[in-house]
Short mmCIF file of C-alpha atoms and ligand atoms in Angstrom, two decimals:
data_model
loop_
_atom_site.label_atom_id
_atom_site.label_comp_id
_atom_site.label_asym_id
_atom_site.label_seq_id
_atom_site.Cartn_x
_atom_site.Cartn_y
_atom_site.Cartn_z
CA UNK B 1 132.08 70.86 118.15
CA UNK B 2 130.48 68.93 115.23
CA UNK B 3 127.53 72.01 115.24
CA UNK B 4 129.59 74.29 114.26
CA UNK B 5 129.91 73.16 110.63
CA UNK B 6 125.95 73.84 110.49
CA UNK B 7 126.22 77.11 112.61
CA UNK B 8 129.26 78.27 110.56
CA UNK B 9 127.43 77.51 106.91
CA UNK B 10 124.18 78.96 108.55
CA UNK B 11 126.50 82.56 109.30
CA UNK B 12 127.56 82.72 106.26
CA UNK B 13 124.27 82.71 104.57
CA UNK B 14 122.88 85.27 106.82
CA UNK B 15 125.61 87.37 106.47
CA UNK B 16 125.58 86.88 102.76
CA UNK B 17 128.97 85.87 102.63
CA UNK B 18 127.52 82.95 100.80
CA UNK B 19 124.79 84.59 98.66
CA UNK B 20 122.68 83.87 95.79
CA UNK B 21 119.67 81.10 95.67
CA UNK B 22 121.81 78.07 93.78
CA UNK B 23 124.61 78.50 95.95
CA UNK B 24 122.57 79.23 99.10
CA UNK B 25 120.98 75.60 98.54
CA UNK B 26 124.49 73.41 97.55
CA UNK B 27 126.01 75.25 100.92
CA UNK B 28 123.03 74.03 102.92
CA UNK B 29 123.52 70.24 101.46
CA UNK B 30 127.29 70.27 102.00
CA UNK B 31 126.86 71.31 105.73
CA UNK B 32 124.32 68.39 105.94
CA UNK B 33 126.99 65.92 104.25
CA UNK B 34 129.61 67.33 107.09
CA UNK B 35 127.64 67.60 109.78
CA UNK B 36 126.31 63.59 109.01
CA UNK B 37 129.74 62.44 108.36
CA UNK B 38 130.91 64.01 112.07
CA UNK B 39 127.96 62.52 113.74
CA UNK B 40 127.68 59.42 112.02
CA UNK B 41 128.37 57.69 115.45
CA UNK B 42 125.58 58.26 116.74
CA UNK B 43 122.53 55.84 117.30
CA UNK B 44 120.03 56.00 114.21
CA UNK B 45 117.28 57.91 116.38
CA UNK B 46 119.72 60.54 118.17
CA UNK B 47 121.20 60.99 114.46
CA UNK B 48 117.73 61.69 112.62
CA UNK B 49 117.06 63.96 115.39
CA UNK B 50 120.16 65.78 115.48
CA UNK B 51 120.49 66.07 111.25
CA UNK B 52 116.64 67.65 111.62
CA UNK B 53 118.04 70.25 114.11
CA UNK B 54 120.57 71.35 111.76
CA UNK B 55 118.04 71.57 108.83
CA UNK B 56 116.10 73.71 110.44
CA UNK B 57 118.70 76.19 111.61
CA UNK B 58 120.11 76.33 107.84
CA UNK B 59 116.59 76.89 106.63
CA UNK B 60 116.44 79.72 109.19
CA UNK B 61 119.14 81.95 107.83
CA UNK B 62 117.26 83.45 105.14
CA UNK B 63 113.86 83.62 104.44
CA UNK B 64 112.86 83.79 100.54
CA UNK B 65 115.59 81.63 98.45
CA UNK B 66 113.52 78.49 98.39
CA UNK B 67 116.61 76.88 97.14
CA UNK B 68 117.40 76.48 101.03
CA UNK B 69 114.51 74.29 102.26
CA UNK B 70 114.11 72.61 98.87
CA UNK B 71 118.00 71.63 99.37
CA UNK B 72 117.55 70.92 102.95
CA UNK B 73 114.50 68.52 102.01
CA UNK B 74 115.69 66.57 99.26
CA UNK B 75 119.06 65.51 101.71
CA UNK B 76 117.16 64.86 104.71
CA UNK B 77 114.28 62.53 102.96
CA UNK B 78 117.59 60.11 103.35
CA UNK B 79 116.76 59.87 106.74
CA UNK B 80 113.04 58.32 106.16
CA UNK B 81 115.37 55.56 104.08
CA UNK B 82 117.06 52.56 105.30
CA UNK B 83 120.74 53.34 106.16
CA UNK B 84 119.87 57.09 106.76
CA UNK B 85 123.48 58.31 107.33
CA UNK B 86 124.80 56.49 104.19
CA UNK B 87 121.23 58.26 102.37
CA UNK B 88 122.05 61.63 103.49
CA UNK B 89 125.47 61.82 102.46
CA UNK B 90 124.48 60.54 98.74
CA UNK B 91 121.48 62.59 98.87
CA UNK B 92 123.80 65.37 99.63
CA UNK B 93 126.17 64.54 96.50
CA UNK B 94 122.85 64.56 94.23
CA UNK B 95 121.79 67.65 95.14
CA UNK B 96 124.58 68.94 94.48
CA UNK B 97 125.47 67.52 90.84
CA UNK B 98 122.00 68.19 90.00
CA UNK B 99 122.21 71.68 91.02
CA UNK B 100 125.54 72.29 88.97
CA UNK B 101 124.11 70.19 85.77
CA UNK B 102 120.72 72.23 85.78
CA UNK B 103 122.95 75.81 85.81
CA UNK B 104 124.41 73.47 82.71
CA UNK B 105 120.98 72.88 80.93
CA UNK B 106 119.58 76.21 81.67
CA UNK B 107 122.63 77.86 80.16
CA UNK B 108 122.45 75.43 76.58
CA UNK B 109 118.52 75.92 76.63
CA UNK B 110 118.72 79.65 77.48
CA UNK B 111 121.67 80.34 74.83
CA UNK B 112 118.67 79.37 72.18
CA UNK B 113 116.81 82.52 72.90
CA UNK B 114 119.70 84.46 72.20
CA UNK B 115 120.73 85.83 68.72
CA UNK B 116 123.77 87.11 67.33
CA UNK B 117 123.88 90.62 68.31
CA UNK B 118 121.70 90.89 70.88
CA UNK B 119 121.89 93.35 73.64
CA UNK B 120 121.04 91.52 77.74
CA UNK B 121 120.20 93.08 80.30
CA UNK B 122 120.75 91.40 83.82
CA UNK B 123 119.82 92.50 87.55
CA UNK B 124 121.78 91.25 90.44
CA UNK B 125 124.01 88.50 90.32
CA UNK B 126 122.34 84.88 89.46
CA UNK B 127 124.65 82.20 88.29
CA UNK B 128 121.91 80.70 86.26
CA UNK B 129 121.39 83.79 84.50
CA UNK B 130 125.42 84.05 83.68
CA UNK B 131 125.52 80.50 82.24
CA UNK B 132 122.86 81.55 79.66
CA UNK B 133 124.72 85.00 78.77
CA UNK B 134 128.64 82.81 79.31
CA UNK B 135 127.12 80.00 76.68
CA UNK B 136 125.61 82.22 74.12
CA UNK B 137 129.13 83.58 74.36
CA UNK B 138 130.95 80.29 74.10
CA UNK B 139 128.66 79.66 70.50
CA UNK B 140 130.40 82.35 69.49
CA UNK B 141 127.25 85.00 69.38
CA UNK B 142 128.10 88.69 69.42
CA UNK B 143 126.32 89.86 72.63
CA UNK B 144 126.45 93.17 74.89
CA UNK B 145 125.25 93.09 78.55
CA UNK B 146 123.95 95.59 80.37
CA UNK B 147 124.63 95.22 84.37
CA UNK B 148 122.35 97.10 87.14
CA UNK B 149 124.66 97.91 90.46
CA UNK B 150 121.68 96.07 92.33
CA UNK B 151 121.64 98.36 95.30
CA UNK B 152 122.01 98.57 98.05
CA UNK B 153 124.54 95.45 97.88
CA UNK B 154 125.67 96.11 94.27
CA UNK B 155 125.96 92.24 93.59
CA UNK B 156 125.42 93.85 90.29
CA UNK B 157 129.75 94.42 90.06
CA UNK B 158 129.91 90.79 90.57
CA UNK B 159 128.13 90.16 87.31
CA UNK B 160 129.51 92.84 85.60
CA UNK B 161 133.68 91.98 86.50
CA UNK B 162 132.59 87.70 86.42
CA UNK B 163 131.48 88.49 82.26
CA UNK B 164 133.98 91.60 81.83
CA UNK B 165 136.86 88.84 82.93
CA UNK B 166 134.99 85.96 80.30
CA UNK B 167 135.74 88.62 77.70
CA UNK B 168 132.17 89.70 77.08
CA UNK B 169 131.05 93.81 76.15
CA UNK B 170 130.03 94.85 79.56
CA UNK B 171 128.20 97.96 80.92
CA UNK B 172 127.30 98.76 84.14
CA UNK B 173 124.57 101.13 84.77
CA UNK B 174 122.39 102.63 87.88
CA UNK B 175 119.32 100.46 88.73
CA UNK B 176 117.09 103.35 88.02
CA UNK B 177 118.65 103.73 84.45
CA UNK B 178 116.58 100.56 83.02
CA UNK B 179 113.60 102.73 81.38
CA UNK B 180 116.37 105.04 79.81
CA UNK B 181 118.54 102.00 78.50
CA UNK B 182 115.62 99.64 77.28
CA UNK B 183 115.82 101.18 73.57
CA UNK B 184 119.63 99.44 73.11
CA UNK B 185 118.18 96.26 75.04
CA UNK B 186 116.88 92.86 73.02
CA UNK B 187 116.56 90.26 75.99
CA UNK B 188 116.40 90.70 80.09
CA UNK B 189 117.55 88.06 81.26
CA UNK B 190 117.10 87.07 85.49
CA UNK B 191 117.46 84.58 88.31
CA UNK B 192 115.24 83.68 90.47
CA UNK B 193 114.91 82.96 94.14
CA UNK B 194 111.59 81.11 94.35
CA UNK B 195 109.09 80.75 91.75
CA UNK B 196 105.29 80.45 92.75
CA UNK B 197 102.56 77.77 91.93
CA UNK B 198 100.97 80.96 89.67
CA UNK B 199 104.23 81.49 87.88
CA UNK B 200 104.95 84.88 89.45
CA UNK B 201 108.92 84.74 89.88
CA UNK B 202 110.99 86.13 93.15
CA UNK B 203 113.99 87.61 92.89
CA UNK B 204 116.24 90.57 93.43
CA UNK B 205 114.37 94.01 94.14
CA UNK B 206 114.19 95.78 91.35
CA UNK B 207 113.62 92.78 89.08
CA UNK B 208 109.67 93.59 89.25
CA UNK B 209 110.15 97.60 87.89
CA UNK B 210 112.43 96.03 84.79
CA UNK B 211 110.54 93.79 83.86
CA UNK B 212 107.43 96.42 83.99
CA UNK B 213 109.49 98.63 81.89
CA UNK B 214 110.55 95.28 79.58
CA UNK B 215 106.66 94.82 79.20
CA UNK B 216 105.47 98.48 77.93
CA UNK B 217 108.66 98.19 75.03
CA UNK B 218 108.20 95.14 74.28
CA UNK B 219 111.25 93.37 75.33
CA UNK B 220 110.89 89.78 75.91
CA UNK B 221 111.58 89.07 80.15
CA UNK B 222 113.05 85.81 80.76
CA UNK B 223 113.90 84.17 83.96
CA UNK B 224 116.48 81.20 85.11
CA UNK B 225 115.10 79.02 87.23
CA UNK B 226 116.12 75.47 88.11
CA UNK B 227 113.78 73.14 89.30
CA UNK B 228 114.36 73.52 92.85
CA UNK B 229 113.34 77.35 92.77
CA UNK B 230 110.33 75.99 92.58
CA UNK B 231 107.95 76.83 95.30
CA UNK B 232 105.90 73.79 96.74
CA UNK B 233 103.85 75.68 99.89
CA UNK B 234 102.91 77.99 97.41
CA UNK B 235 100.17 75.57 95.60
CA UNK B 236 98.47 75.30 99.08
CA UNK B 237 98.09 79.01 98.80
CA UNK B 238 101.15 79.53 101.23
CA UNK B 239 102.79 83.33 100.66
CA UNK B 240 106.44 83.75 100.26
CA UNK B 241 107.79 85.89 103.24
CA UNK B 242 110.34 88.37 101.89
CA UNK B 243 113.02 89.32 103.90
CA UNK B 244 113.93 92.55 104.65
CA UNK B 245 117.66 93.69 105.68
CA UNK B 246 119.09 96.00 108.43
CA UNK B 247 118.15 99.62 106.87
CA UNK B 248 122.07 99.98 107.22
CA UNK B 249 122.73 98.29 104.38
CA UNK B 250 120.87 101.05 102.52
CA UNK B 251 121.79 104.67 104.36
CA UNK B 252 123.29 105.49 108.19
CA UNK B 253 121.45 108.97 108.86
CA UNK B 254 122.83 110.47 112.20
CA UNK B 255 121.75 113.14 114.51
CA UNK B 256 119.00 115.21 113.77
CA UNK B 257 118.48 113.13 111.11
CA UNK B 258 117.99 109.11 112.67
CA UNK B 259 114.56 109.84 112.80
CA UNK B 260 114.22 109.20 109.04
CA UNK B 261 113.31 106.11 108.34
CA UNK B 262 114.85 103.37 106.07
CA UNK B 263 113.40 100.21 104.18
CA UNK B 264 115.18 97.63 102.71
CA UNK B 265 113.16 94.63 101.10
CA UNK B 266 115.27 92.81 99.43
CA UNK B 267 113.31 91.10 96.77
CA UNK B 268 110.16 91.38 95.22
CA UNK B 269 107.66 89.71 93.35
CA UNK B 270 107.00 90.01 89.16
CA UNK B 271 103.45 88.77 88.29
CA UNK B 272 103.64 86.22 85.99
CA UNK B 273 101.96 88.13 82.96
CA UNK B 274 105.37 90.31 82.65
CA UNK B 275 107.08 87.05 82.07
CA UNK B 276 107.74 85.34 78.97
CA UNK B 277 109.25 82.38 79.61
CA UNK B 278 110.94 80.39 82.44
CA UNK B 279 114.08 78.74 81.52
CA UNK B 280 114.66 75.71 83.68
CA UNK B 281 116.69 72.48 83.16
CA UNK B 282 113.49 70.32 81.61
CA UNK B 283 112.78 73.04 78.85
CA UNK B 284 111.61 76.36 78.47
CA UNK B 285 108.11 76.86 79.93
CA UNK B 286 105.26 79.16 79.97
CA UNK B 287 104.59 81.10 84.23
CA UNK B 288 101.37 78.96 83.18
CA UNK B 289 103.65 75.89 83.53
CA UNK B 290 104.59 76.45 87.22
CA UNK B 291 102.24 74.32 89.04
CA UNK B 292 102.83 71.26 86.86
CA UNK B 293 106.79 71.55 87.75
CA UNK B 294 106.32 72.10 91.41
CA UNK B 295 102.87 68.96 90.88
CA UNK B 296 105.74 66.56 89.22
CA UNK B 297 109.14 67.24 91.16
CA UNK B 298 107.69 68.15 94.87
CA UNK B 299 104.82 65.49 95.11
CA UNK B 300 106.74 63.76 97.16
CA UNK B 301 107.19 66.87 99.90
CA UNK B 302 104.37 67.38 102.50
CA UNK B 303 102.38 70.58 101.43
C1 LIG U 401 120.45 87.03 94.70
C2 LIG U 401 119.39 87.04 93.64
C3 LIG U 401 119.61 86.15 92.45
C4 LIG U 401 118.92 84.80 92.70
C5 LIG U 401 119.27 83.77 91.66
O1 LIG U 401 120.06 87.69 95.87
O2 LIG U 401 118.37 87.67 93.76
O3 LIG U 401 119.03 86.72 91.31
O4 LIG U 401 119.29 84.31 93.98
O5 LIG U 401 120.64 83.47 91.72
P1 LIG U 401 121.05 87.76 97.12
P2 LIG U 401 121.23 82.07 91.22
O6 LIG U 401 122.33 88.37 96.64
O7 LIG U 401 120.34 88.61 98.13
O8 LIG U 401 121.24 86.34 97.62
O9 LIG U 401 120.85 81.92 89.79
O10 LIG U 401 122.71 82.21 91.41
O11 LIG U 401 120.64 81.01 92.09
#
Protein backbone atom coordinates (compact mmCIF):
# COMPACT_ATOMS: atom_id res chain seq x y z
CA UNK A 1 0.00 0.00 0.00
CA UNK A 2 1.39 3.43 -1.04
CA UNK A 3 0.40 4.67 2.92
CA UNK A 4 2.62 2.78 4.29
CA UNK A 5 5.70 4.81 3.30
CA UNK A 6 3.97 7.74 5.42
CA UNK A 7 2.81 5.30 8.25
CA UNK A 8 6.26 3.59 8.27
CA UNK A 9 8.34 7.17 8.43
CA UNK A 10 5.56 8.37 10.91
CA UNK A 11 6.65 4.92 13.34
CA UNK A 12 9.79 5.62 13.23
CA UNK A 13 9.59 9.07 14.54
CA UNK A 14 7.40 8.12 17.33
CA UNK A 15 9.39 5.43 18.26
CA UNK A 16 12.45 7.55 17.99
CA UNK A 17 14.09 5.32 15.79
CA UNK A 18 14.46 8.41 13.71
CA UNK A 19 15.20 11.09 16.36
CA UNK A 20 16.49 14.48 16.62
CA UNK A 21 14.65 17.85 15.19
CA UNK A 22 16.85 18.20 11.67
CA UNK A 23 16.45 14.73 10.92
CA UNK A 24 12.87 14.44 12.21
CA UNK A 25 11.98 17.23 9.48
CA UNK A 26 14.22 15.76 6.18
CA UNK A 27 12.39 12.18 7.15
CA UNK A 28 9.01 13.89 7.05
CA UNK A 29 9.89 15.57 3.43
CA UNK A 30 11.31 12.33 2.01
CA UNK A 31 8.08 10.37 2.96
CA UNK A 32 6.17 13.25 1.20
CA UNK A 33 8.55 12.89 -2.00
CA UNK A 34 7.65 8.89 -1.82
CA UNK A 35 4.42 8.94 -0.96
CA UNK A 36 3.78 11.75 -4.12
CA UNK A 37 5.85 9.81 -6.46
CA UNK A 38 3.51 6.43 -5.61
CA UNK A 39 0.38 8.38 -5.95
CA UNK A 40 1.22 10.56 -8.64
CA UNK A 41 -1.64 8.83 -10.66
CA UNK A 42 -4.03 10.15 -9.14
CA UNK A 43 -6.41 13.08 -10.26
CA UNK A 44 -4.99 16.58 -9.03
CA UNK A 45 -7.90 16.95 -6.32
CA UNK A 46 -7.79 13.21 -4.89
CA UNK A 47 -3.83 13.82 -4.86
CA UNK A 48 -3.87 17.24 -2.82
CA UNK A 49 -6.20 15.55 -0.60
CA UNK A 50 -4.45 12.45 -0.08
CA UNK A 51 -0.63 14.30 0.25
CA UNK A 52 -2.60 16.57 3.15
CA UNK A 53 -3.62 13.28 4.91
CA UNK A 54 -0.18 12.15 5.09
CA UNK A 55 1.10 15.57 6.38
CA UNK A 56 -0.90 15.51 9.02
CA UNK A 57 -0.22 12.02 10.28
CA UNK A 58 3.72 12.83 10.05
CA UNK A 59 3.10 16.01 11.94
CA UNK A 60 1.29 13.83 14.50
CA UNK A 61 4.15 11.66 15.61
CA UNK A 62 5.75 14.01 17.83
CA UNK A 63 4.68 16.97 19.31
CA UNK A 64 7.54 19.72 20.02
CA UNK A 65 10.34 19.41 17.09
CA UNK A 66 8.86 22.15 14.96
CA UNK A 67 11.21 20.93 12.38
CA UNK A 68 8.22 18.43 11.52
CA UNK A 69 5.38 20.81 10.53
CA UNK A 70 7.81 23.46 9.28
CA UNK A 71 9.16 20.49 6.89
CA UNK A 72 5.77 19.23 6.23
CA UNK A 73 4.67 22.94 5.20
CA UNK A 74 7.30 24.10 3.08
CA UNK A 75 6.71 20.56 0.72
CA UNK A 76 3.10 20.71 0.70
CA UNK A 77 2.80 24.67 -0.30
CA UNK A 78 3.72 22.71 -3.80
CA UNK A 79 0.38 21.69 -3.86
CA UNK A 80 -1.22 25.43 -3.88
CA UNK A 81 1.27 25.63 -7.21
CA UNK A 82 0.59 24.72 -10.68
CA UNK A 83 1.80 21.12 -11.38
CA UNK A 84 1.46 20.20 -7.61
CA UNK A 85 2.97 16.66 -7.87
CA UNK A 86 6.01 17.89 -9.90
CA UNK A 87 6.08 21.01 -6.83
CA UNK A 88 6.07 18.63 -4.08
CA UNK A 89 8.67 16.43 -5.14
CA UNK A 90 11.15 19.57 -5.78
CA UNK A 91 9.87 21.14 -2.77
CA UNK A 92 10.81 17.98 -1.09
CA UNK A 93 14.53 18.04 -2.61
CA UNK A 94 14.83 21.81 -1.24
CA UNK A 95 14.01 21.10 1.97
CA UNK A 96 16.17 18.82 2.15
CA UNK A 97 19.49 20.49 0.67
CA UNK A 98 18.59 23.42 2.64
CA UNK A 99 18.38 21.52 5.74
CA UNK A 100 21.88 19.77 5.15
CA UNK A 101 23.57 23.28 3.88
CA UNK A 102 22.20 25.22 7.05
CA UNK A 103 23.85 22.22 9.52
CA UNK A 104 26.85 23.49 6.95
CA UNK A 105 26.57 27.31 7.78
CA UNK A 106 25.77 26.87 11.35
CA UNK A 107 28.84 24.71 11.81
CA UNK A 108 31.42 27.54 9.78
CA UNK A 109 29.51 30.42 11.72
CA UNK A 110 29.47 28.54 15.05
CA UNK A 111 33.30 27.37 14.71
CA UNK A 112 33.93 31.43 15.06
CA UNK A 113 32.89 31.43 18.65
CA UNK A 114 35.23 28.86 19.38
CA UNK A 115 38.92 29.39 20.42
CA UNK A 116 41.82 27.29 20.52
CA UNK A 117 41.61 25.49 23.69
CA UNK A 118 38.37 25.76 24.64
CA UNK A 119 36.50 23.34 26.71
CA UNK A 120 32.29 22.50 25.15
CA UNK A 121 29.94 21.30 26.79
CA UNK A 122 26.94 19.61 24.86
CA UNK A 123 23.47 18.03 26.06
CA UNK A 124 21.78 15.42 24.03
CA UNK A 125 22.55 14.68 20.65
CA UNK A 126 21.88 17.68 17.98
CA UNK A 127 23.60 17.41 14.68
CA UNK A 128 23.73 21.12 14.42
CA UNK A 129 25.47 21.38 17.55
CA UNK A 130 28.21 18.56 16.32
CA UNK A 131 28.92 20.46 13.06
CA UNK A 132 29.97 23.51 15.15
CA UNK A 133 32.21 21.33 17.69
CA UNK A 134 33.34 18.73 14.16
CA UNK A 135 34.38 22.26 12.25
CA UNK A 136 36.17 24.01 14.99
CA UNK A 137 37.93 20.66 14.92
CA UNK A 138 38.53 20.50 11.20
CA UNK A 139 40.36 24.38 11.64
CA UNK A 140 42.52 22.62 13.53
CA UNK A 141 41.47 24.23 17.17
CA UNK A 142 42.45 22.27 20.26
CA UNK A 143 39.01 21.59 21.86
CA UNK A 144 37.67 19.18 24.77
CA UNK A 145 33.94 18.25 24.98
CA UNK A 146 32.14 17.46 27.69
CA UNK A 147 29.00 14.97 26.91
CA UNK A 148 25.81 14.67 29.39
CA UNK A 149 24.25 10.86 29.11
CA UNK A 150 20.88 12.86 28.45
CA UNK A 151 18.69 10.55 30.44
CA UNK A 152 16.57 8.76 30.36
CA UNK A 153 17.46 7.95 26.54
CA UNK A 154 21.21 8.71 26.88
CA UNK A 155 21.33 10.17 23.23
CA UNK A 156 24.13 11.75 25.08
CA UNK A 157 26.57 8.29 23.99
CA UNK A 158 25.63 9.15 20.54
CA UNK A 159 27.42 12.45 20.78
CA UNK A 160 30.00 11.34 22.82
CA UNK A 161 31.17 7.91 20.41
CA UNK A 162 30.01 10.28 16.86
CA UNK A 163 33.14 13.03 18.21
CA UNK A 164 35.24 10.23 20.16
CA UNK A 165 35.28 8.36 16.47
CA UNK A 166 36.15 12.17 14.64
CA UNK A 167 39.16 12.02 16.93
CA UNK A 168 38.09 14.77 19.31
CA UNK A 169 38.99 14.71 23.57
CA UNK A 170 35.73 13.38 24.76
CA UNK A 171 34.16 13.03 28.27
CA UNK A 172 31.09 11.79 29.20
CA UNK A 173 29.57 12.78 32.39
CA UNK A 174 26.07 12.35 34.45
CA UNK A 175 23.48 15.06 33.56
CA UNK A 176 23.44 16.18 37.11
CA UNK A 177 27.33 16.69 37.04
CA UNK A 178 27.01 20.13 34.95
CA UNK A 179 27.27 22.57 38.16
CA UNK A 180 30.36 20.42 39.32
CA UNK A 181 32.07 20.45 35.76
CA UNK A 182 31.28 24.18 34.73
CA UNK A 183 34.79 25.43 36.24
CA UNK A 184 36.80 23.28 33.23
CA UNK A 185 33.93 24.51 30.74
CA UNK A 186 34.46 27.75 28.18
CA UNK A 187 31.36 27.35 25.75
CA UNK A 188 27.85 25.19 26.03
CA UNK A 189 27.00 24.59 23.09
CA UNK A 190 23.01 23.09 22.15
CA UNK A 191 20.38 22.20 19.58
CA UNK A 192 17.30 23.13 19.49
CA UNK A 193 13.89 21.72 18.78
CA UNK A 194 11.77 24.85 18.30
CA UNK A 195 12.69 28.28 19.03
CA UNK A 196 9.90 30.83 20.15
CA UNK A 197 8.82 34.33 18.73
CA UNK A 198 10.47 35.64 22.39
CA UNK A 199 13.69 33.83 21.73
CA UNK A 200 13.26 31.29 24.52
CA UNK A 201 14.84 28.01 22.88
CA UNK A 202 13.29 24.22 23.23
CA UNK A 203 15.24 21.49 23.49
CA UNK A 204 16.36 18.43 25.35
CA UNK A 205 15.38 18.34 29.21
CA UNK A 206 17.95 19.33 31.04
CA UNK A 207 19.13 21.97 28.59
CA UNK A 208 17.15 24.70 30.81
CA UNK A 209 19.20 23.65 34.40
CA UNK A 210 22.72 24.03 32.24
CA UNK A 211 22.22 26.76 30.92
CA UNK A 212 20.98 28.21 34.52
CA UNK A 213 24.15 26.93 35.89
CA UNK A 214 26.12 28.45 32.50
CA UNK A 215 24.43 31.85 33.55
CA UNK A 216 25.51 32.18 37.44
CA UNK A 217 29.52 31.29 36.11
CA UNK A 218 29.44 33.10 33.49
CA UNK A 219 29.78 30.77 30.66
CA UNK A 220 28.54 31.99 27.45
CA UNK A 221 25.15 29.49 26.33
CA UNK A 222 24.84 29.15 22.74
CA UNK A 223 22.26 27.38 20.75
CA UNK A 224 22.09 25.79 16.97
CA UNK A 225 19.25 26.52 15.38
CA UNK A 226 18.44 26.49 11.67
CA UNK A 227 15.90 28.50 10.34
CA UNK A 228 13.21 26.08 10.31
CA UNK A 229 13.39 25.60 14.25
CA UNK A 230 11.83 28.52 14.13
CA UNK A 231 8.47 28.68 15.68
CA UNK A 232 5.74 30.58 13.57
CA UNK A 233 2.33 29.89 15.94
CA UNK A 234 4.35 31.13 18.55
CA UNK A 235 4.15 35.05 17.42
CA UNK A 236 0.29 34.66 17.65
CA UNK A 237 0.94 33.82 21.24
CA UNK A 238 0.46 29.99 20.46
CA UNK A 239 2.37 27.69 23.38
CA UNK A 240 4.59 24.90 22.41
CA UNK A 241 3.06 21.56 23.75
CA UNK A 242 5.87 19.41 25.15
CA UNK A 243 5.63 15.94 24.93
CA UNK A 244 5.96 13.73 27.53
CA UNK A 245 7.12 9.89 27.14
CA UNK A 246 5.85 6.55 28.61
CA UNK A 247 7.29 6.85 32.38
CA UNK A 248 8.99 3.48 31.22
CA UNK A 249 11.48 5.01 29.54
CA UNK A 250 12.58 6.48 32.88
CA UNK A 251 12.04 3.56 35.80
CA UNK A 252 9.64 0.12 35.81
CA UNK A 253 8.72 0.01 39.70
CA UNK A 254 6.79 -3.32 40.41
CA UNK A 255 4.71 -4.60 43.19
CA UNK A 256 4.30 -2.77 46.17
CA UNK A 257 5.99 -0.26 44.57
CA UNK A 258 3.77 0.69 40.96
CA UNK A 259 2.08 3.05 42.92
CA UNK A 260 5.01 5.50 42.63
CA UNK A 261 4.67 7.63 40.14
CA UNK A 262 6.93 8.55 37.13
CA UNK A 263 7.32 11.75 34.84
CA UNK A 264 9.05 12.01 31.86
CA UNK A 265 8.94 15.46 29.91
CA UNK A 266 11.12 15.31 27.51
CA UNK A 267 12.15 18.81 26.79
CA UNK A 268 11.95 21.98 28.30
CA UNK A 269 12.04 25.48 27.79
CA UNK A 270 15.33 28.07 28.51
CA UNK A 271 14.12 31.73 28.74
CA UNK A 272 15.76 33.65 26.41
CA UNK A 273 17.82 35.88 28.96
CA UNK A 274 20.13 32.62 29.70
CA UNK A 275 20.95 32.71 26.07
CA UNK A 276 23.66 34.39 24.39
CA UNK A 277 23.39 33.90 21.05
CA UNK A 278 21.50 31.80 18.43
CA UNK A 279 23.58 30.38 15.77
CA UNK A 280 21.54 29.86 12.65
CA UNK A 281 22.48 29.65 8.93
CA UNK A 282 21.86 33.70 8.20
CA UNK A 283 24.30 34.74 11.11
CA UNK A 284 24.57 34.71 14.65
CA UNK A 285 21.67 36.53 16.35
CA UNK A 286 20.58 37.94 19.55
CA UNK A 287 16.92 35.59 21.41
CA UNK A 288 15.88 39.39 20.69
CA UNK A 289 16.23 38.48 16.96
CA UNK A 290 13.63 35.63 16.96
CA UNK A 291 10.58 37.27 15.79
CA UNK A 292 12.24 38.98 12.83
CA UNK A 293 13.49 35.32 11.58
CA UNK A 294 10.22 33.60 12.09
CA UNK A 295 8.47 37.66 10.51
CA UNK A 296 10.92 37.10 7.29
CA UNK A 297 11.07 33.20 6.55
CA UNK A 298 7.32 32.10 7.76
CA UNK A 299 5.27 35.13 6.37
CA UNK A 300 4.20 33.16 3.94
CA UNK A 301 2.57 30.31 6.53
CA UNK A 302 -0.95 30.99 7.94
CA UNK A 303 -0.52 32.00 11.70
C1 LIG B 1 16.81 15.71 20.43
C2 LIG B 1 17.19 17.08 20.89
C3 LIG B 1 18.18 17.83 20.04
C4 LIG B 1 17.40 18.70 19.04
C5 LIG B 1 18.30 19.32 18.00
O1 LIG B 1 15.72 15.17 21.14
O2 LIG B 1 16.68 17.60 21.85
O3 LIG B 1 18.95 18.68 20.84
O4 LIG B 1 16.42 17.92 18.38
O5 LIG B 1 18.88 18.32 17.21
P1 LIG B 1 15.16 13.72 20.77
P2 LIG B 1 19.37 18.60 15.71
O6 LIG B 1 16.30 12.76 20.88
O7 LIG B 1 14.08 13.46 21.77
O8 LIG B 1 14.60 13.80 19.36
O9 LIG B 1 20.38 19.70 15.78
O10 LIG B 1 19.97 17.30 15.27
O11 LIG B 1 18.18 18.98 14.91
Amino acid sequence: MSEDIIKETYEKIKNMEIRGAGRIGRAAAKALKEYAIKISHLSDDEFIKKMKEAGNLLISARPTAVSLPNAVKYVLKGLNEDNPKERVIERSDEFIESSLKAIEKIGKYGANRIKDGYTILTHCNSEAAISVIKTAYDEGKDIKVFCTETRPRNQGYITAKTLYDYGIDVTLIVDSAVRYFIKDIDIVIVGADAITANGCLVNKIGTSQIALIANESRVPFLTAAETYKFHPKTIVGELIEIEERDPKEVVVFKDKYKGIKVRNPAFDVTPSKYIDAIITEVGLIPPQGAWYIIEKYFGWLEK
